[in-house]
Each structure stands twice: as C-alpha cells, then as structure tokens.
Coordinates of C-alpha atoms in Angstrom, one line a residue:
P14 CA 54.8 37.4 51.0
A15 CA 56.6 38.4 54.2
L16 CA 60.0 38.3 52.6
Y17 CA 59.0 41.1 50.3
A18 CA 57.7 43.3 53.2
P19 CA 59.7 46.0 54.8
A20 CA 62.2 44.5 57.3
D21 CA 60.4 46.1 60.3
K22 CA 57.1 44.4 59.4
R23 CA 58.4 40.9 58.6
G24 CA 58.3 39.6 62.2
A25 CA 54.7 40.6 62.6
L26 CA 53.7 39.0 59.3
L27 CA 55.5 35.8 60.1
A28 CA 53.8 35.6 63.5
L29 CA 50.4 35.9 61.7
Y30 CA 51.3 33.3 59.1
A31 CA 52.7 30.9 61.7
F32 CA 49.5 31.3 63.8
N33 CA 47.4 30.6 60.7
A34 CA 49.5 27.5 59.9
E35 CA 49.1 26.3 63.5
I36 CA 45.3 26.5 63.5
A37 CA 44.7 25.4 59.9
G38 CA 46.7 22.3 60.7
V39 CA 45.0 21.2 63.9
R40 CA 42.8 18.6 62.0
D41 CA 46.0 17.0 60.7
R42 CA 47.3 16.4 64.2
I43 CA 44.2 14.9 65.8
H44 CA 42.2 11.8 65.5
E45 CA 39.1 13.0 67.3
P46 CA 37.5 16.5 67.3
L47 CA 37.7 17.1 71.1
P48 CA 41.5 17.5 71.3
G49 CA 41.2 19.9 68.3
E50 CA 38.6 22.0 70.2
V51 CA 40.9 22.0 73.2
R52 CA 43.8 23.2 71.1
L53 CA 41.7 26.0 69.5
Q54 CA 40.5 27.0 73.0
W55 CA 44.1 27.2 74.1
W56 CA 44.7 29.7 71.3
R57 CA 41.6 31.7 72.4
D58 CA 42.9 31.9 75.9
V59 CA 46.3 33.0 74.7
I60 CA 44.9 35.7 72.5
S61 CA 42.4 37.0 75.1
A62 CA 44.9 37.1 78.0
D63 CA 46.0 40.5 79.2
G64 CA 49.6 41.3 80.2
D65 CA 53.0 40.5 78.9
A66 CA 53.5 37.1 80.5
G67 CA 55.0 34.7 78.0
T68 CA 53.4 31.4 77.2
G69 CA 56.6 29.4 76.4
H70 CA 55.3 28.9 72.9
P71 CA 57.3 31.0 70.4
T72 CA 54.4 31.4 67.9
A73 CA 51.9 32.3 70.6
D74 CA 54.3 34.9 72.2
A75 CA 55.1 36.4 68.8
L76 CA 51.4 36.6 67.9
R77 CA 50.5 38.3 71.2
G78 CA 53.2 40.8 70.6
T79 CA 52.0 41.4 67.0
I80 CA 48.4 41.9 68.2
A81 CA 49.4 44.4 70.9
A82 CA 51.9 46.3 68.7
N83 CA 49.6 46.6 65.8
K84 CA 46.3 47.0 67.7
L85 CA 44.8 44.1 65.8
P86 CA 41.2 43.3 66.9
K87 CA 41.1 40.2 69.1
S88 CA 37.5 39.6 68.1
A89 CA 38.6 38.9 64.6
F90 CA 41.0 36.2 65.9
E91 CA 38.1 34.8 67.9
N92 CA 36.0 34.6 64.8
M93 CA 38.9 32.9 62.9
L94 CA 39.2 30.3 65.7
E95 CA 35.4 29.7 65.7
A96 CA 35.4 29.2 61.9
R97 CA 38.2 26.6 62.3
I98 CA 36.0 24.4 64.4
F99 CA 34.3 23.4 61.2
D100 CA 37.6 21.8 60.1
L101 CA 37.5 19.4 63.0
Y102 CA 34.2 17.7 62.0
D103 CA 32.9 15.9 58.9
D104 CA 29.8 18.0 58.6
P105 CA 29.1 19.1 55.1
M106 CA 29.3 22.8 54.2
P107 CA 25.6 23.8 54.3
S108 CA 25.6 26.6 51.7
R109 CA 27.5 28.9 49.5
T110 CA 26.9 31.7 52.0
D111 CA 28.4 29.5 54.7
L112 CA 31.4 28.8 52.6
E113 CA 31.9 32.5 51.9
G114 CA 31.6 33.2 55.7
Y115 CA 34.2 30.5 56.4
C116 CA 36.5 32.0 53.8
G117 CA 36.0 35.5 55.2
E118 CA 36.7 34.5 58.8
T119 CA 39.8 32.5 57.8
A120 CA 41.8 33.6 54.7
A121 CA 40.3 37.0 54.2
A122 CA 40.8 37.9 57.9
L123 CA 44.5 36.9 57.6
I124 CA 44.9 39.2 54.5
Q125 CA 43.2 42.0 56.3
F126 CA 45.5 41.5 59.4
A127 CA 48.5 41.7 57.0
A128 CA 47.2 44.9 55.5
M129 CA 46.8 46.4 59.0
V130 CA 50.4 45.5 59.9
L131 CA 51.7 46.9 56.6
D132 CA 49.7 50.1 56.5
P133 CA 47.3 50.7 59.4
E134 CA 45.9 53.9 57.9
A135 CA 45.2 52.5 54.4
A136 CA 44.0 49.0 55.6
P137 CA 40.3 49.9 56.0
G138 CA 40.2 50.8 52.4
F139 CA 41.3 47.3 51.5
A140 CA 38.7 45.4 53.5
E141 CA 36.5 44.6 50.5
L142 CA 39.5 43.6 48.4
A143 CA 40.8 41.4 51.3
G144 CA 37.4 39.7 51.5
R145 CA 37.4 38.9 47.8
A146 CA 41.0 37.8 47.8
G147 CA 40.5 35.7 50.9
C148 CA 37.6 33.9 49.3
A149 CA 39.6 33.3 46.1
Q150 CA 42.6 32.0 48.1
A151 CA 40.6 29.8 50.4
I152 CA 38.4 28.2 47.7
T153 CA 41.6 27.6 45.6
G154 CA 43.2 25.9 48.6
L155 CA 40.0 23.8 49.3
L156 CA 40.0 22.7 45.7
L157 CA 43.6 21.7 45.9
L158 CA 42.9 19.7 49.1
L159 CA 39.7 18.2 47.8
P160 CA 41.2 14.6 47.5
L161 CA 42.5 14.8 51.1
H162 CA 39.1 16.1 52.4
R163 CA 37.3 13.3 50.5
R164 CA 39.5 10.7 52.1
R165 CA 38.7 12.1 55.5
G166 CA 35.0 12.3 54.8
Q167 CA 34.9 16.1 54.7
C168 CA 32.9 18.0 52.1
F169 CA 33.7 21.7 51.7
V170 CA 31.7 22.0 48.5
P171 CA 28.4 23.5 49.6
S172 CA 25.4 21.3 49.9
D173 CA 23.2 23.7 48.0
I174 CA 25.6 23.8 45.0
L175 CA 25.8 20.0 45.1
A176 CA 22.0 19.7 45.2
A177 CA 21.7 22.1 42.2
A178 CA 24.1 20.0 40.3
G179 CA 22.2 16.8 41.2
T180 CA 24.2 15.1 43.9
T181 CA 24.6 15.1 47.7
P182 CA 27.6 15.6 50.0
E183 CA 27.5 11.9 50.9
E184 CA 27.7 10.9 47.3
F185 CA 30.4 13.5 46.6
V186 CA 32.6 12.3 49.5
K187 CA 32.2 8.6 48.3
G188 CA 33.1 9.6 44.8
E189 CA 29.7 8.6 43.5
G190 CA 28.5 11.9 42.3
G191 CA 29.8 11.4 38.7
A192 CA 29.0 14.2 36.3
A193 CA 26.9 16.0 38.9
A194 CA 30.0 16.3 41.2
E195 CA 32.1 17.6 38.3
R196 CA 29.5 20.3 37.6
A197 CA 29.4 21.3 41.3
V198 CA 33.2 21.7 41.4

C-alpha cells in the first residue's frame, strides 16, 4: 500500500509497516516468552523516549520520526505492544470480544495510523472503518497462520466459539476437534 501513497508519505508508512513487522515477528525469533517481553519493552522505551537521540536501529529511528512528525498517539503504540504480549504465550484466546480487542489494538491501529499519516484531518472519520478493516485483516491473517499456530500450541480461535461448536482449545490445537473444530473456524 505504501508504494501507491504520495511520495512524501511513503517513508512514514514504511516506518509504520516495518515496526509492525518487527513486533508481529517477535514470537518467530524467540524460544521462551521472556526475551520476547524484553524486546517489546525495548520498543516501549524507544517510543516513550523524548528527544531526538538516535537509537542506532533504523526502524526505531524512522518510527520515532514518524510519530513526532505526524503527532501519532504514543498510547496507541503502547496498546499495540501490550496486545502483542499475547503472541508470546500459548494461552488460548478467551472470547470473541478478546479477539476483537486484539485485532483492534494490532491491525486496526495500524490502519488508523496510516490514515492519520495520509490525511490527518479526515482520519477521525475513518476510525470505525479502520476498526472493521483491521478485524477482517487480522482474522484473515490468523486463519492463514492457523497451521503454524497449532504446531506451536497456540489457539487464536476464541474459547467461547470453540465451546459453542463443541470442542476445546486443547482439542483444537491437537487436531482432535473434528467437525466441531471445522464449525468453529
């Protein structure tokens, strides 16, 4: 999407997308949750820091410049990082409401940031649309990654949906949910 944006907005959009790729991929680069939490905390510290001092990390420096230049809310980045902690653990997604919250704090927030970069005045009018688009995008991505998540022991399909279909997160992850798992998905 950044390649179709006006040239003067591309750098900011690429910084946002690079940041998202960094934090979304933390689980892929760790073997235990604690180093992942440390990495997410490093990003929190980078974002919350005041001043123009560089970090030596090109994505972090570009992101800090993007946040400052576009007056993006640091609290939304904090929420995004907090949501990504879920990725580090094998806890099941408790409910549909929790899944929607996760999608809102991750994918929807990224879409809203992009809208704020592209047109700060019109962006507030797109908040609801960004929320819906973010949920659709995140759920689609989670479905595509479902085999990977199962191998890891992760279950992003909400427990309440699995229960209504007649299975559990544990059965789902083991591939033992049968027709009930298919109904849930």
